[in-house]
mmCIF file of C-alpha atoms in Angstrom:
data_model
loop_
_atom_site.group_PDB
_atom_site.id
_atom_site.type_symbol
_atom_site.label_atom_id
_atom_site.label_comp_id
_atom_site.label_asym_id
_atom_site.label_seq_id
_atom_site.Cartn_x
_atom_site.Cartn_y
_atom_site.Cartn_z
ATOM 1 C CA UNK A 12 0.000 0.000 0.000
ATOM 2 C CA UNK A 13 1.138 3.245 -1.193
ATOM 3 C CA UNK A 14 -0.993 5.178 1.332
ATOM 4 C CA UNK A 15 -0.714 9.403 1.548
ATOM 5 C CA UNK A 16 0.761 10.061 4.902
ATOM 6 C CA UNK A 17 -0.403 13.508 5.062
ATOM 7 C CA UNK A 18 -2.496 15.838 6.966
ATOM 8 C CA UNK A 19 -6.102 14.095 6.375
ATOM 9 C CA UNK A 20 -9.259 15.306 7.511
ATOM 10 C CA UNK A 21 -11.896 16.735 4.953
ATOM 11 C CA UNK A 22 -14.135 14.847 2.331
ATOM 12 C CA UNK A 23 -13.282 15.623 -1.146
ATOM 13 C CA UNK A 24 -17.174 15.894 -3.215
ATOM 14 C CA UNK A 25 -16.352 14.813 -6.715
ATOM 15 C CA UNK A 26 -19.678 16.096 -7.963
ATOM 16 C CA UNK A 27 -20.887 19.424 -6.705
ATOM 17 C CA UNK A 28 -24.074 20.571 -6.093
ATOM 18 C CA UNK A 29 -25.080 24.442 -6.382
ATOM 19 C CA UNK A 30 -28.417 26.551 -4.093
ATOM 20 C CA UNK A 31 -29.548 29.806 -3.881
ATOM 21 C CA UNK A 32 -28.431 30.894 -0.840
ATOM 22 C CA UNK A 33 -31.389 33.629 -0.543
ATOM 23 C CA UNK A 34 -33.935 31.428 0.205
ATOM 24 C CA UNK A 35 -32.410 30.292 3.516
ATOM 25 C CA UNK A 36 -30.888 33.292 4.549
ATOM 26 C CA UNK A 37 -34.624 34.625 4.449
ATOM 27 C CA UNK A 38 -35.813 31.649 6.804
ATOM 28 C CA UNK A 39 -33.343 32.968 9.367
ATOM 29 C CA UNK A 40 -34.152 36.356 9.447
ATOM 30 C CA UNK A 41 -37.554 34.975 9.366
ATOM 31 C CA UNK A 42 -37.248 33.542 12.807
ATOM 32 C CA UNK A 43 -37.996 34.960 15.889
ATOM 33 C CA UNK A 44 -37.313 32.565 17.984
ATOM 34 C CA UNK A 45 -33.590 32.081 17.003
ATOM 35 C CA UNK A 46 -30.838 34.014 19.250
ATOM 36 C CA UNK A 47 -30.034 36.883 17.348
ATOM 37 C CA UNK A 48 -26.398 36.854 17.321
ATOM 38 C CA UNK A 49 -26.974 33.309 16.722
ATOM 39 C CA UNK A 50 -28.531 34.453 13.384
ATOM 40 C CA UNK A 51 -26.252 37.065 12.533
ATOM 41 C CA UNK A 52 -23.139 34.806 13.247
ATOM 42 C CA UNK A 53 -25.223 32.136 10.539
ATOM 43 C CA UNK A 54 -26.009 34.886 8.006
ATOM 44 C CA UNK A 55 -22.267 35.949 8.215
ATOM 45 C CA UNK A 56 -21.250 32.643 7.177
ATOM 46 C CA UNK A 57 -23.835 31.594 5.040
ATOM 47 C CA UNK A 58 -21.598 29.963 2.698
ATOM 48 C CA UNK A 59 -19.589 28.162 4.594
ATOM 49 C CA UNK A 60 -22.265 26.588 6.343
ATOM 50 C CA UNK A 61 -23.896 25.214 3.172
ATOM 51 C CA UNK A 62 -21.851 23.192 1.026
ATOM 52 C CA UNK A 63 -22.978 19.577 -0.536
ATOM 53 C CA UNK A 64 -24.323 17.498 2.444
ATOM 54 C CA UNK A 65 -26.347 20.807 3.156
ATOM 55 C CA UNK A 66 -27.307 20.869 -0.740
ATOM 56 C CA UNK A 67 -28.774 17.666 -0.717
ATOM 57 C CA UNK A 68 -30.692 17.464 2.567
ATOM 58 C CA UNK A 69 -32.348 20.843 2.477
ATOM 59 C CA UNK A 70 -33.516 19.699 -1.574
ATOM 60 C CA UNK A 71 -34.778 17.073 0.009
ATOM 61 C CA UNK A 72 -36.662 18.087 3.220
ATOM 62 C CA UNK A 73 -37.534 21.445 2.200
ATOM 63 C CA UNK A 74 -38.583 24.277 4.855
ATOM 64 C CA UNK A 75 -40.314 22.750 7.566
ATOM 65 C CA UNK A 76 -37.173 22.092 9.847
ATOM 66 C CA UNK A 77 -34.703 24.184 7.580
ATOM 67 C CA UNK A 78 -33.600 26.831 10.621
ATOM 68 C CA UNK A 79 -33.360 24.080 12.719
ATOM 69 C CA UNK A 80 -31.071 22.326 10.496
ATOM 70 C CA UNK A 81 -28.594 25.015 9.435
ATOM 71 C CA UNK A 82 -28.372 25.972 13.089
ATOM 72 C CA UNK A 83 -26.750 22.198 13.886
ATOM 73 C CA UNK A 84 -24.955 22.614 10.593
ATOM 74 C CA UNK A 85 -23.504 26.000 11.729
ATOM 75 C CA UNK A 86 -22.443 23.895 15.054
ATOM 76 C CA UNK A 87 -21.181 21.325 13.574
ATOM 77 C CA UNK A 88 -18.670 22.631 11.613
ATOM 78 C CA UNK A 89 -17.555 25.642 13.749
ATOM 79 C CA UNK A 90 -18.012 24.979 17.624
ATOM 80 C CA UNK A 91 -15.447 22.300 16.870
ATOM 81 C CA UNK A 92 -13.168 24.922 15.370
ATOM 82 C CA UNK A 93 -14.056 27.135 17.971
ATOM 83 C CA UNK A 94 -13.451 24.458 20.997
ATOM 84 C CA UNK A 95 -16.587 25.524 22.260
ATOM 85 C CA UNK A 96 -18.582 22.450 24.234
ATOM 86 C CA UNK A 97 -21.925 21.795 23.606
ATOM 87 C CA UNK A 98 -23.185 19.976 26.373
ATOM 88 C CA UNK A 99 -24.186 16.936 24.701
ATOM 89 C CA UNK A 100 -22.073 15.558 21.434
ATOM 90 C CA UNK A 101 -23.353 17.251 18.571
ATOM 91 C CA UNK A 102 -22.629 13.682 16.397
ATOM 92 C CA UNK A 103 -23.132 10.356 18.258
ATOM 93 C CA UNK A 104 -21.844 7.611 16.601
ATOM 94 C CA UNK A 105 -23.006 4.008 17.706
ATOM 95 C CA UNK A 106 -22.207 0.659 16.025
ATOM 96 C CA UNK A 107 -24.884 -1.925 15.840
ATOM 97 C CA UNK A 108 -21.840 -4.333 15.731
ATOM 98 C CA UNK A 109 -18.044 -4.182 15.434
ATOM 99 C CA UNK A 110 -18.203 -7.426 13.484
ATOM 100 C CA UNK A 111 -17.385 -7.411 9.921
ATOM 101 C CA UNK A 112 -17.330 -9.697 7.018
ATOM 102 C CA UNK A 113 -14.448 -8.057 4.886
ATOM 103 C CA UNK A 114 -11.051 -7.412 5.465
ATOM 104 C CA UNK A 115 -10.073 -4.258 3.724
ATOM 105 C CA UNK A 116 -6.561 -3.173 3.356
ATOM 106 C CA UNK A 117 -6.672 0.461 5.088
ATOM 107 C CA UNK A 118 -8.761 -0.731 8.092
ATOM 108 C CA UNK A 119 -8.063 -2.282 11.447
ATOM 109 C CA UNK A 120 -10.286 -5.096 10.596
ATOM 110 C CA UNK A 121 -7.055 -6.229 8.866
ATOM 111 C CA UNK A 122 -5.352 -6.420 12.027
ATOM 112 C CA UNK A 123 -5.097 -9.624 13.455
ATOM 113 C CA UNK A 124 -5.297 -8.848 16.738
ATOM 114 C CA UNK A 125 -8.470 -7.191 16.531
ATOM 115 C CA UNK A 126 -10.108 -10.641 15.960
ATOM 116 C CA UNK A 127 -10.745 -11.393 19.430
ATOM 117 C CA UNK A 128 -13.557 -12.161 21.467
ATOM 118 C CA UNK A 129 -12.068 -8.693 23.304
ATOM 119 C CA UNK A 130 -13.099 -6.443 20.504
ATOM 120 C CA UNK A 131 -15.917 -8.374 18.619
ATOM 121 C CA UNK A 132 -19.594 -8.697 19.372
ATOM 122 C CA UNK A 133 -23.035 -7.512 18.376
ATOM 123 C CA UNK A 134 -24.900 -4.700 20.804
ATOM 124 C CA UNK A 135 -27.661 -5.492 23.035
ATOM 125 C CA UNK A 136 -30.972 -3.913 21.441
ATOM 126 C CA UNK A 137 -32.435 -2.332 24.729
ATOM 127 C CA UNK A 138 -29.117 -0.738 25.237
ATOM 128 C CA UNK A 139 -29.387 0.520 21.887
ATOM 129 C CA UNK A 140 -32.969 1.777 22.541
ATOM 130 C CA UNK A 141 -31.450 3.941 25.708
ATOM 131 C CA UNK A 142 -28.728 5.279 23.710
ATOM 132 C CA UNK A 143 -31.115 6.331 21.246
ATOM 133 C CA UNK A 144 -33.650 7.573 23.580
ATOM 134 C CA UNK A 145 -30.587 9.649 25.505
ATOM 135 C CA UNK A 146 -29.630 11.151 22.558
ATOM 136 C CA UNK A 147 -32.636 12.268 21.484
ATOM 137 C CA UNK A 148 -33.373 13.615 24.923
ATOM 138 C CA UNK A 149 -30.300 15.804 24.992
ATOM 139 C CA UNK A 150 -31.349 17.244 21.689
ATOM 140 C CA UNK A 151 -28.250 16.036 19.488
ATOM 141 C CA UNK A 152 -29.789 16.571 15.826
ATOM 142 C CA UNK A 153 -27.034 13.843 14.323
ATOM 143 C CA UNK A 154 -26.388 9.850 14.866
ATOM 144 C CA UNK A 155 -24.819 7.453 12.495
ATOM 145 C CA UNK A 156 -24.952 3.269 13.184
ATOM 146 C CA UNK A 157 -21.744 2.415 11.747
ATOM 147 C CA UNK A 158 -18.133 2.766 13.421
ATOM 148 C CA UNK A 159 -15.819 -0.048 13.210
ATOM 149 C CA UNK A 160 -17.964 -3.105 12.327
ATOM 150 C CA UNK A 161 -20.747 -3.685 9.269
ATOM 151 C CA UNK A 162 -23.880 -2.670 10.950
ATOM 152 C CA UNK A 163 -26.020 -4.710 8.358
ATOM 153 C CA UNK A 164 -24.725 -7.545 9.644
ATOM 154 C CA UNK A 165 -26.369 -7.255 12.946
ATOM 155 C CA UNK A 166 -29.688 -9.966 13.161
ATOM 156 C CA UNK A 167 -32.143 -6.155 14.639
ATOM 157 C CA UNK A 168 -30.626 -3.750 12.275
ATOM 158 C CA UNK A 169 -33.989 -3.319 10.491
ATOM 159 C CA UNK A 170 -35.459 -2.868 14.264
ATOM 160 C CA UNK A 171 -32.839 -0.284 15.052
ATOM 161 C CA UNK A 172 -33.549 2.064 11.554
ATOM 162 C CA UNK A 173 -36.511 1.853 12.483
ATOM 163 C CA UNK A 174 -36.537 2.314 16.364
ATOM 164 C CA UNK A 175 -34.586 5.659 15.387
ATOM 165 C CA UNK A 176 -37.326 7.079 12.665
ATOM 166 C CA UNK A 177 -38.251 10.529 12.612
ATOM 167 C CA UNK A 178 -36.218 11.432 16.130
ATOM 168 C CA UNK A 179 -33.468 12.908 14.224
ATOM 169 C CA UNK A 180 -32.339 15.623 11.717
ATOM 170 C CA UNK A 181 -29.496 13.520 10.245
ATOM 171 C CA UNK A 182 -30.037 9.851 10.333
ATOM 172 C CA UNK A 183 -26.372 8.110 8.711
ATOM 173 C CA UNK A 184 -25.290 4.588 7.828
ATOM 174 C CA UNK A 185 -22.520 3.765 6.283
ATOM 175 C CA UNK A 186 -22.295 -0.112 4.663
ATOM 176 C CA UNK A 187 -20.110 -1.839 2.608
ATOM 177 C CA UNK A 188 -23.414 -2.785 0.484
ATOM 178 C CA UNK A 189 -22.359 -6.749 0.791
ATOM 179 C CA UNK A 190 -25.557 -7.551 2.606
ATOM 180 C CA UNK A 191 -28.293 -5.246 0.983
ATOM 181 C CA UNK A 192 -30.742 -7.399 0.488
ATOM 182 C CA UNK A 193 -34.031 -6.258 -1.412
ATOM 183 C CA UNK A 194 -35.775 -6.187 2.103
ATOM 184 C CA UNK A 195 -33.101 -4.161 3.911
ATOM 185 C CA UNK A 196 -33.241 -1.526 1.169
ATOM 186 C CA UNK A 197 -37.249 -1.415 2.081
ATOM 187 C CA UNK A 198 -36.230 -0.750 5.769
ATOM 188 C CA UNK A 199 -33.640 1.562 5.247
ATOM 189 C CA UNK A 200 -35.790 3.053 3.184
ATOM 190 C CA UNK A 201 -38.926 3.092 5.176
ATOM 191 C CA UNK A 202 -37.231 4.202 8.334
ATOM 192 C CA UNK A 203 -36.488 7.931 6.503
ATOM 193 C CA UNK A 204 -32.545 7.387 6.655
ATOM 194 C CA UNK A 205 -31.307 10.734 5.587
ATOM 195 C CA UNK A 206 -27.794 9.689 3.913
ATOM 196 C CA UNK A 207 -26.767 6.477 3.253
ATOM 197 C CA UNK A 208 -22.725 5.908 2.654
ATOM 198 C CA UNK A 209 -21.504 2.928 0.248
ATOM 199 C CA UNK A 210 -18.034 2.366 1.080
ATOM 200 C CA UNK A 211 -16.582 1.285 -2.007
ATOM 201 C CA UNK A 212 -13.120 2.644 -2.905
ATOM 202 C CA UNK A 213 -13.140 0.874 -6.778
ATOM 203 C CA UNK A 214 -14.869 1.010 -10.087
ATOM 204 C CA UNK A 215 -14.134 -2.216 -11.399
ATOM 205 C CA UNK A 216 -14.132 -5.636 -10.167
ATOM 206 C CA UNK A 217 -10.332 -6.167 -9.687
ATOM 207 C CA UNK A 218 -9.140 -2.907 -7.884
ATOM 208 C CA UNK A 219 -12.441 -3.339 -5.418
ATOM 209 C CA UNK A 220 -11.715 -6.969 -4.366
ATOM 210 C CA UNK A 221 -7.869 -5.950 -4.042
ATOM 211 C CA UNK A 222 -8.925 -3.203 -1.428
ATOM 212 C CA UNK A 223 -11.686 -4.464 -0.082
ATOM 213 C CA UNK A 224 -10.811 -7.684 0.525
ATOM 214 C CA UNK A 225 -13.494 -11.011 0.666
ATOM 215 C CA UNK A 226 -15.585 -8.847 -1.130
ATOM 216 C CA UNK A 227 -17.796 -9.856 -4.357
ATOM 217 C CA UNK A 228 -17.898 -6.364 -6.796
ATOM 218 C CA UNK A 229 -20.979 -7.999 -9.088
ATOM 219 C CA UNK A 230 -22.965 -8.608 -5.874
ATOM 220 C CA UNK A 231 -22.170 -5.030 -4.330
ATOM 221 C CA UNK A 232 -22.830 -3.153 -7.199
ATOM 222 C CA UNK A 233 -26.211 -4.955 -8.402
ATOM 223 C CA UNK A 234 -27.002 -4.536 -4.282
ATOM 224 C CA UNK A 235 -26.748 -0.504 -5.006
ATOM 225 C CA UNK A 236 -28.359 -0.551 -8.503
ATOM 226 C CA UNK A 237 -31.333 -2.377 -6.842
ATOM 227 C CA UNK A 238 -31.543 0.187 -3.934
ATOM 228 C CA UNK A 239 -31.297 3.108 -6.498
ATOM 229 C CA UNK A 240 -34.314 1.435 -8.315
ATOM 230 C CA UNK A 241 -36.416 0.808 -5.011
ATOM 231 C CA UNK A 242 -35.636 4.431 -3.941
ATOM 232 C CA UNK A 243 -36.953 5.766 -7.226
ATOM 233 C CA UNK A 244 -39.987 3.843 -6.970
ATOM 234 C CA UNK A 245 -41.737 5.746 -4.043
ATOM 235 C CA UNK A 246 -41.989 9.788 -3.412
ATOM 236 C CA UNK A 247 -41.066 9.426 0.339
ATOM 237 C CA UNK A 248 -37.825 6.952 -0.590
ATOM 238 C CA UNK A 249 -36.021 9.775 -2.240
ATOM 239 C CA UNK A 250 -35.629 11.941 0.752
ATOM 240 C CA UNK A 251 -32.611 9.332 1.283
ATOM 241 C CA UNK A 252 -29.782 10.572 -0.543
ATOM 242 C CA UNK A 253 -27.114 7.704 -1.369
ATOM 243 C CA UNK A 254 -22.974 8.295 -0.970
ATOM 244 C CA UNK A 255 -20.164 6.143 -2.937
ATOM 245 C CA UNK A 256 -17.020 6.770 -0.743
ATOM 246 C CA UNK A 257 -14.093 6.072 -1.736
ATOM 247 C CA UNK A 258 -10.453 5.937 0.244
ATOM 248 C CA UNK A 259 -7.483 6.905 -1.925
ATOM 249 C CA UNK A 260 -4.954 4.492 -1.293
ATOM 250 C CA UNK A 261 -2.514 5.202 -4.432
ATOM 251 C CA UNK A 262 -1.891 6.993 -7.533
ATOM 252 C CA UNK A 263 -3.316 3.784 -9.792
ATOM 253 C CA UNK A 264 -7.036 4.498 -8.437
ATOM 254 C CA UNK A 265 -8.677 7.469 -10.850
ATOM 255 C CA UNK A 266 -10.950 9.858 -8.842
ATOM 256 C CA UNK A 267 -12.448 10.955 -12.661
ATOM 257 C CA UNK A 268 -13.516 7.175 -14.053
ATOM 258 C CA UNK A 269 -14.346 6.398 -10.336
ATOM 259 C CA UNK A 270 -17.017 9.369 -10.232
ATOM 260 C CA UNK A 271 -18.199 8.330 -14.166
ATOM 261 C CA UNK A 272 -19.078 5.089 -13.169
ATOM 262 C CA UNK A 273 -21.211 5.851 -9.914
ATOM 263 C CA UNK A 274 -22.735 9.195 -10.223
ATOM 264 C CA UNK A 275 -25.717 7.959 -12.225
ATOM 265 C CA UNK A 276 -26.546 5.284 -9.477
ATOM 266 C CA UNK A 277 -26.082 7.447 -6.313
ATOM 267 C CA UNK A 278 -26.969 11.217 -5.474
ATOM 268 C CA UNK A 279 -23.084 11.833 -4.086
ATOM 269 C CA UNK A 280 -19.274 10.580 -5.239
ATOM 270 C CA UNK A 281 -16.615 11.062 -2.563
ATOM 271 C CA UNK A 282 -13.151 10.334 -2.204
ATOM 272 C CA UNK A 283 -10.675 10.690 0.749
ATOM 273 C CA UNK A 284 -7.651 10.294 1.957
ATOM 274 C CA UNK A 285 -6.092 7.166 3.613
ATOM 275 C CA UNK A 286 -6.564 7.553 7.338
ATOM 276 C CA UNK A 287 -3.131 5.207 8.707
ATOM 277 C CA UNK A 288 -5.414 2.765 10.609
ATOM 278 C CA UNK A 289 -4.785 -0.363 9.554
ATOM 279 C CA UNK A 290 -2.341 -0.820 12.473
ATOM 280 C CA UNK A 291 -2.322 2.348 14.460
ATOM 281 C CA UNK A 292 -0.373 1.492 17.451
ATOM 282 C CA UNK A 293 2.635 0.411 15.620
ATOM 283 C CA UNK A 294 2.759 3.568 13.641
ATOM 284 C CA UNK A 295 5.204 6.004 13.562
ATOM 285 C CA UNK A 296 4.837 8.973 15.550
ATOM 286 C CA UNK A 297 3.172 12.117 13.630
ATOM 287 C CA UNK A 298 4.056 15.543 14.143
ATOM 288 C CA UNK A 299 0.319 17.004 14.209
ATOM 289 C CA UNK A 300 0.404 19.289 16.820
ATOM 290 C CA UNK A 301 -3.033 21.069 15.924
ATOM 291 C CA UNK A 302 -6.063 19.782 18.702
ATOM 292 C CA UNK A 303 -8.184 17.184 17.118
ATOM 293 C CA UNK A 304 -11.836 19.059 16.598
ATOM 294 C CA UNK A 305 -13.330 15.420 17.322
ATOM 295 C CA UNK A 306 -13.415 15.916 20.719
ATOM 296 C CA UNK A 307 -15.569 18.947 20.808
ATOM 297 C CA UNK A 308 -17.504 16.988 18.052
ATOM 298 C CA UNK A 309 -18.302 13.455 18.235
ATOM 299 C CA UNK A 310 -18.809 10.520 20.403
ATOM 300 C CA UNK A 311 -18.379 6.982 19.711
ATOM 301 C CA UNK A 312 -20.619 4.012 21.836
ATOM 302 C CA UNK A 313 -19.334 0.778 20.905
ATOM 303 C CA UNK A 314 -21.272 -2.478 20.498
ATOM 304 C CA UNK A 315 -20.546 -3.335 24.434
ATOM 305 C CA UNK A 316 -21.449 0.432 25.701
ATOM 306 C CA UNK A 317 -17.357 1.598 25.595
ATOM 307 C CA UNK A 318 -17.649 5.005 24.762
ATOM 308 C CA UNK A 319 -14.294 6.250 23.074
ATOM 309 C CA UNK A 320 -13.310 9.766 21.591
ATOM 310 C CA UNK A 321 -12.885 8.025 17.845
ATOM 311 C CA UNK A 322 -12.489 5.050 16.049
ATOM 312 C CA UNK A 323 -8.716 5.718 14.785
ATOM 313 C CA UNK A 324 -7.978 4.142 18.287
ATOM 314 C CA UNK A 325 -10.224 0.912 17.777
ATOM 315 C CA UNK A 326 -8.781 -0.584 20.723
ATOM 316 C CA UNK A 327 -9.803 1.514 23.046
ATOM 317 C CA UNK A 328 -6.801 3.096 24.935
ATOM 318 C CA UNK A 329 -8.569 6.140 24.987
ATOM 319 C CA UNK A 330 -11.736 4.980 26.901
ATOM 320 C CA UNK A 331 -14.011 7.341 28.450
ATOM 321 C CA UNK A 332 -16.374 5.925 30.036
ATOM 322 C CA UNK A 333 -18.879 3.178 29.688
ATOM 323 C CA UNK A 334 -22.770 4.023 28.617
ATOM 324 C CA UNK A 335 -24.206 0.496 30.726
ATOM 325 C CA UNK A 336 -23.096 2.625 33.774
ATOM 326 C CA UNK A 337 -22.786 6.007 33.156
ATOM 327 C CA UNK A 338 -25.463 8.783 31.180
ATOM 328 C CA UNK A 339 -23.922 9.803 27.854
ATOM 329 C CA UNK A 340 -24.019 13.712 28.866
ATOM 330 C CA UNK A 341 -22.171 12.425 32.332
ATOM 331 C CA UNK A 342 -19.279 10.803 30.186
ATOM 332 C CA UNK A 343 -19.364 13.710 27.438
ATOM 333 C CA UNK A 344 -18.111 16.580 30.114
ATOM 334 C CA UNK A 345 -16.988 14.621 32.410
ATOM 335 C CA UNK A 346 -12.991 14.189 33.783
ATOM 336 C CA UNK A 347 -11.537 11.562 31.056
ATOM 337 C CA UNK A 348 -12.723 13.686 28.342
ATOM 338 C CA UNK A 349 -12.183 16.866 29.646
ATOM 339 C CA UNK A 350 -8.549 15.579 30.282
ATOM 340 C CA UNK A 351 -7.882 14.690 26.877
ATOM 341 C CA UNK A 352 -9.390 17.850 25.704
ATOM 342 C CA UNK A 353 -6.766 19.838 27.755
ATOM 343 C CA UNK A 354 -4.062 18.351 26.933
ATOM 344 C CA UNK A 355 -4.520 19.144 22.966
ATOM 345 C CA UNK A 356 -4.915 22.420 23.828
ATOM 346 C CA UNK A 357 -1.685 22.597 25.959
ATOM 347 C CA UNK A 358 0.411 21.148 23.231
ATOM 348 C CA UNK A 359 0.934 17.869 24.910
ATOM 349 C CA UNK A 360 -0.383 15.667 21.698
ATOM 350 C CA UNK A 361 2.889 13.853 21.347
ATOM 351 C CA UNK A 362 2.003 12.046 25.075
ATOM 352 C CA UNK A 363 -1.831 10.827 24.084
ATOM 353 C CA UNK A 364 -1.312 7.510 22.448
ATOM 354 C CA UNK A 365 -2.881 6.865 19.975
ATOM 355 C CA UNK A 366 -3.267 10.622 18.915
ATOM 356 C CA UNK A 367 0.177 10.939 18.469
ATOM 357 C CA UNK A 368 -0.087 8.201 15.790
ATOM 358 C CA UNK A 369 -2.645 9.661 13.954
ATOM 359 C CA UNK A 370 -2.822 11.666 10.672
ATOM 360 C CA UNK A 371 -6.240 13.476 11.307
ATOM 361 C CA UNK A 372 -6.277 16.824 12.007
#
């Protein structure tokens, strides 16, 4: 693997999509009920705020929760910056499972070690119920199932999409697409899942089962053309907008053919770079100094209730608590993380492992 050991954060959108920028600027001023410097500090940054993923749910979804939504948006992708803390995550991220049934080259499923009875198992579905219900008590707007495992692989999954219908603003999976199955598709689809993320990497049969592999490209990709059909069949179905992602792992893989082949069978083509997980705590050390923004961002709940900062350190050095003992807000602000958070901001990166293995941020 000739991966790109460089700085690697931000999702590269291969096919762009353009909004009048009136429209929603008029909403906001329209509101009474938002903070005004709240509003002012949106209006300021209009275009900043809106950018693809923005594009596609707001053409989607339309007005009715459209303040609402570029409020979190503004959040998301400046309180981060800003190392301001909300006091809940303003992303939870939960995996269904941290199972998986491929093996591909830039992940930490490839890691031997992983494979243990340890790391592996599938999450309880009333403690997935309470993490849900949690989250959508403290008002977080955002959850992805997904993290380190296949989440379609879990025996509930369908019970989970749907458990979590209409309680949030942004409802995220991300699959490999090696289990859609004609009836998952109907439940993904009928539980209102606002982006759904094909992780892919490949055009063509040979590159795709060199990266991703104990994968089958003919099944994956006639698994996506048949959701694409199913989605086009109802009204309601296309408020779910569909994602190829791809990770760029060398200079062979072509970001142009890759977004030919897929943008007429999914709303959005992406492409990243490697992330150096595939055996992070034998990396070299980095010389990122910069505070990761995940921190003031995201949380990650684990299959067994671990809660962990990301999933870069899939091991869990990092844990911050445990959600089968302690309230999500509770672990959010309280000491481990708040520890952690400090010592970015006092420089001390290089001490935090795995952080200082890590080419995010």
């Amino acid at each position: 693997m000739t991966g790109k050991m460089k700085h690697s954060h931000s999702v590269d959108f291969l096919n762009q999509d353009h909004i009048e920028l009136d429209f929603i600027v008029d909403e906001l001023l329209n509101d009474r009920n938002l903070d005004a410097d709240l509003r002012n500090e949106i209006v300021k940054n209009i275009k900043t705020v809106v950018g693809n993923q923005e594009i596609q749910w707001i053409s989607r979804n339309g007005t009715e929760h459209l303040v609402e939504y570029i409020v979190h948006r503004f959040k998301f992708k400046n309180y981060p910056r800003l190392k301001k803390l909300e006091p809940f995550p303003l992303h939870l991220l939960i995996e269904p499972t941290s199972v998986c049934n491929l093996r591909c080259k830039m992940c930490f499923q490839s890691d031997r070690s992983f494979q243990t009875r340890e790391y592996l198992g599938m999450m309880d579905f009333e403690l997935f119920k309470n993490l849900v219900d949690q989250t959508v008590e403290n008002n977080c707007k955002s959850l992805t199932l997904a993290s380190r495992g296949e989440p379609t692989l879990h025996k509930e999954f369908g019970d989970m999409l749907q458990y979590c219908k209409n309680k949030f603003l942004e409802l995220k999976i991300n699959t490999n697409a090696t289990k859609l199955s004609e009836e998952l598709s109907y439940e993904i689809l009928d539980a209102g899942v606002d982006i759904v993320v094909f992780s892919i990497d490949s055009y063509y049969k040979e590159e795709y089962e060199k990266i991703r592999v104990g994968g089958d490209f003919g099944i994956v990709l006639k698994n996506i053309e048949r959701f694409h059909e199913i989605k086009l069949s109802k009204d309601k179905y296309r408020k779910t907008s569909t994602r190829v992602s791809g990770v760029y792992l060398d200079e062979d893989q072509s970001k142009e053919k890759f977004l030919n082949f897929w943008k007429e069978i999914v709303d959005t083509v992406t492409f990243s770079d490697v992330v150096a997980r595939w055996d992070t705590y034998n990396n070299d050390l980095m010389s990122f100094s910069k505070p990761c923004e995940f921190l003031w961002e995201r949380m990650y709940v684990w299959q067994d209730g671990i809660c962990n900062p990301c999933d870069y350190d899939y091991k869990s050095k990092l844990c911050v608590g445990d959600a089968k003992k302690t309230p999500l807000k509770e672990i959010w602000t309280g000491e481990t993380y708040n520890k952690y958070r400090n010592m970015f901001l006092e420089g001390k990166r290089q001490f935090i492992l795995p952080c200082n293995k890590c080419n995010v941020y």
